[in-house]
Amino acid sequence: TVDNFGQVYVTGESYDTRTDNDYCTIRYDQEGNEVWIKRYNGPGNYIDGPNAIAVDNYGNVYVTGVSDGIETFSDYCTIKYIQGQSDIKKEKEISFKSFKEKKIYDITGKLIRENKLKKGIYFKLTEKGKEKILILK
């Protein structure tokens, strides 16, 4: 994906013998030079794989995908890299374990009415929270 300033962001999997597959997100400047690399290893220390990436108007980067938890396996996990003045200030893992079924949530965990959906990344849990659906609008 590309932000408002022409910076390019890519994400994929990165393998490490200690942590298995992890999220790997790279930012490139307008000239194609690497600016930073961020990796995410989930709490299960096993297989983590990103499925989508988005950048908001403030330069915050959202990477979402699956992450094996501790005894939970294949949880959805969204990481928010918050853009600072010089670079990324912090990362935040957004968990969706406590949400009720058949409701739609934005990437911050806020409940959203279906008729109020705008462009963005949303999640919906169905069938007693067993199936998690990623919605990109």
mmCIF file of C-alpha atoms in Angstrom, residues 20-119:
data_model
loop_
_atom_site.group_PDB
_atom_site.id
_atom_site.type_symbol
_atom_site.label_atom_id
_atom_site.label_comp_id
_atom_site.label_asym_id
_atom_site.label_seq_id
_atom_site.Cartn_x
_atom_site.Cartn_y
_atom_site.Cartn_z
ATOM 1 C CA ASP A 20 8.810 -19.721 13.238
ATOM 2 C CA ASN A 21 6.821 -17.486 10.810
ATOM 3 C CA ASP A 22 6.288 -13.865 11.883
ATOM 4 C CA TYR A 23 4.722 -10.743 10.383
ATOM 5 C CA CYS A 24 7.347 -8.717 8.522
ATOM 6 C CA THR A 25 6.430 -5.172 7.453
ATOM 7 C CA ILE A 26 8.766 -2.889 5.502
ATOM 8 C CA ARG A 27 8.488 0.813 4.728
ATOM 9 C CA TYR A 28 10.209 2.319 1.673
ATOM 10 C CA ASP A 29 10.579 6.017 0.879
ATOM 11 C CA GLN A 30 9.583 7.611 -2.437
ATOM 12 C CA GLU A 31 12.989 6.675 -3.917
ATOM 13 C CA GLY A 32 12.622 3.003 -3.013
ATOM 14 C CA ASN A 33 15.060 3.104 -0.079
ATOM 15 C CA GLU A 34 14.265 0.970 2.939
ATOM 16 C CA VAL A 35 13.247 3.171 5.907
ATOM 17 C CA TRP A 36 12.414 0.509 8.500
ATOM 18 C CA ILE A 37 11.541 -3.151 9.024
ATOM 19 C CA LYS A 38 9.172 -4.275 11.786
ATOM 20 C CA ARG A 39 8.548 -7.875 12.783
ATOM 21 C CA TYR A 40 5.776 -9.255 14.978
ATOM 22 C CA ASN A 41 5.997 -12.569 16.825
ATOM 23 C CA GLY A 42 2.706 -13.483 18.518
ATOM 24 C CA PRO A 43 2.212 -14.792 22.054
ATOM 25 C CA GLY A 44 2.206 -18.430 20.921
ATOM 26 C CA ASN A 45 5.714 -17.999 19.491
ATOM 27 C CA TYR A 46 4.636 -20.040 16.492
ATOM 28 C CA ILE A 47 3.025 -19.278 13.121
ATOM 29 C CA ASP A 48 1.976 -15.666 12.473
ATOM 30 C CA GLY A 49 0.958 -14.544 8.993
ATOM 31 C CA PRO A 50 -0.270 -11.167 7.767
ATOM 32 C CA ASN A 51 -3.172 -11.015 5.297
ATOM 33 C CA ALA A 52 -3.727 -7.283 4.757
ATOM 34 C CA ILE A 53 -2.059 -3.914 5.261
ATOM 35 C CA ALA A 54 -3.505 -0.393 5.328
ATOM 36 C CA VAL A 55 -2.246 3.110 6.107
ATOM 37 C CA ASP A 56 -4.498 5.868 7.461
ATOM 38 C CA ASN A 57 -4.278 9.595 6.687
ATOM 39 C CA TYR A 58 -1.921 10.110 9.647
ATOM 40 C CA GLY A 59 0.641 7.551 8.465
ATOM 41 C CA ASN A 60 -0.337 4.904 11.016
ATOM 42 C CA VAL A 61 0.148 1.424 9.595
ATOM 43 C CA TYR A 62 -2.294 -1.431 10.273
ATOM 44 C CA VAL A 63 -1.271 -5.011 9.573
ATOM 45 C CA THR A 64 -3.823 -7.753 10.125
ATOM 46 C CA GLY A 65 -3.712 -11.517 9.789
ATOM 47 C CA VAL A 66 -3.539 -14.687 11.849
ATOM 48 C CA SER A 67 -1.422 -15.356 14.896
ATOM 49 C CA ASP A 68 -1.218 -18.573 16.875
ATOM 50 C CA GLY A 69 -1.955 -17.790 20.510
ATOM 51 C CA ILE A 70 -1.229 -19.801 23.602
ATOM 52 C CA GLU A 71 -3.595 -22.805 23.341
ATOM 53 C CA THR A 72 -5.931 -20.868 21.027
ATOM 54 C CA PHE A 73 -4.393 -21.296 17.550
ATOM 55 C CA SER A 74 -5.200 -19.116 14.533
ATOM 56 C CA ASP A 75 -6.479 -15.981 16.267
ATOM 57 C CA TYR A 76 -6.911 -12.779 14.278
ATOM 58 C CA CYS A 77 -4.325 -10.197 15.179
ATOM 59 C CA THR A 78 -4.023 -6.584 14.058
ATOM 60 C CA ILE A 79 -0.911 -4.555 14.754
ATOM 61 C CA LYS A 80 -0.977 -0.766 14.649
ATOM 62 C CA TYR A 81 2.345 0.968 14.053
ATOM 63 C CA ILE A 82 1.851 4.572 15.179
ATOM 64 C CA GLN A 83 3.666 7.147 13.088
ATOM 65 C CA GLY A 84 5.820 9.585 15.060
ATOM 66 C CA GLN A 85 7.736 12.686 14.008
ATOM 67 C CA SER A 86 10.942 10.787 13.289
ATOM 68 C CA ASP A 87 9.646 7.228 12.951
ATOM 69 C CA ILE A 88 7.325 4.662 14.456
ATOM 70 C CA LYS A 89 6.795 5.433 18.144
ATOM 71 C CA LYS A 90 5.204 2.208 19.337
ATOM 72 C CA GLU A 91 3.255 -0.804 18.237
ATOM 73 C CA LYS A 92 -0.023 -1.999 19.629
ATOM 74 C CA GLU A 93 -1.585 -5.415 19.377
ATOM 75 C CA ILE A 94 -5.349 -5.275 19.093
ATOM 76 C CA SER A 95 -7.063 -8.399 20.409
ATOM 77 C CA PHE A 96 -10.575 -9.539 19.548
ATOM 78 C CA LYS A 97 -11.030 -12.414 22.023
ATOM 79 C CA SER A 98 -13.747 -10.839 24.169
ATOM 80 C CA PHE A 99 -16.152 -9.711 21.437
ATOM 81 C CA LYS A 100 -19.654 -11.149 21.150
ATOM 82 C CA GLU A 101 -21.000 -12.934 18.098
ATOM 83 C CA LYS A 102 -22.598 -11.332 15.032
ATOM 84 C CA LYS A 103 -21.331 -7.825 15.685
ATOM 85 C CA ILE A 104 -18.943 -5.765 13.573
ATOM 86 C CA TYR A 105 -15.916 -4.051 15.079
ATOM 87 C CA ASP A 106 -13.367 -1.632 13.660
ATOM 88 C CA ILE A 107 -9.632 -2.174 14.087
ATOM 89 C CA THR A 108 -9.644 -0.437 17.471
ATOM 90 C CA GLY A 109 -12.314 -2.801 18.811
ATOM 91 C CA LYS A 110 -15.150 -0.259 18.645
ATOM 92 C CA LEU A 111 -18.583 -1.674 17.814
ATOM 93 C CA ILE A 112 -19.825 -0.345 14.467
ATOM 94 C CA ARG A 113 -23.359 -0.481 13.113
ATOM 95 C CA GLU A 114 -23.440 -2.266 9.779
ATOM 96 C CA ASN A 115 -25.204 0.636 8.064
ATOM 97 C CA LYS A 116 -22.429 3.028 9.253
ATOM 98 C CA LEU A 117 -19.529 1.211 7.567
ATOM 99 C CA LYS A 118 -17.117 3.458 5.659
ATOM 100 C CA LYS A 119 -13.859 2.562 3.937
#
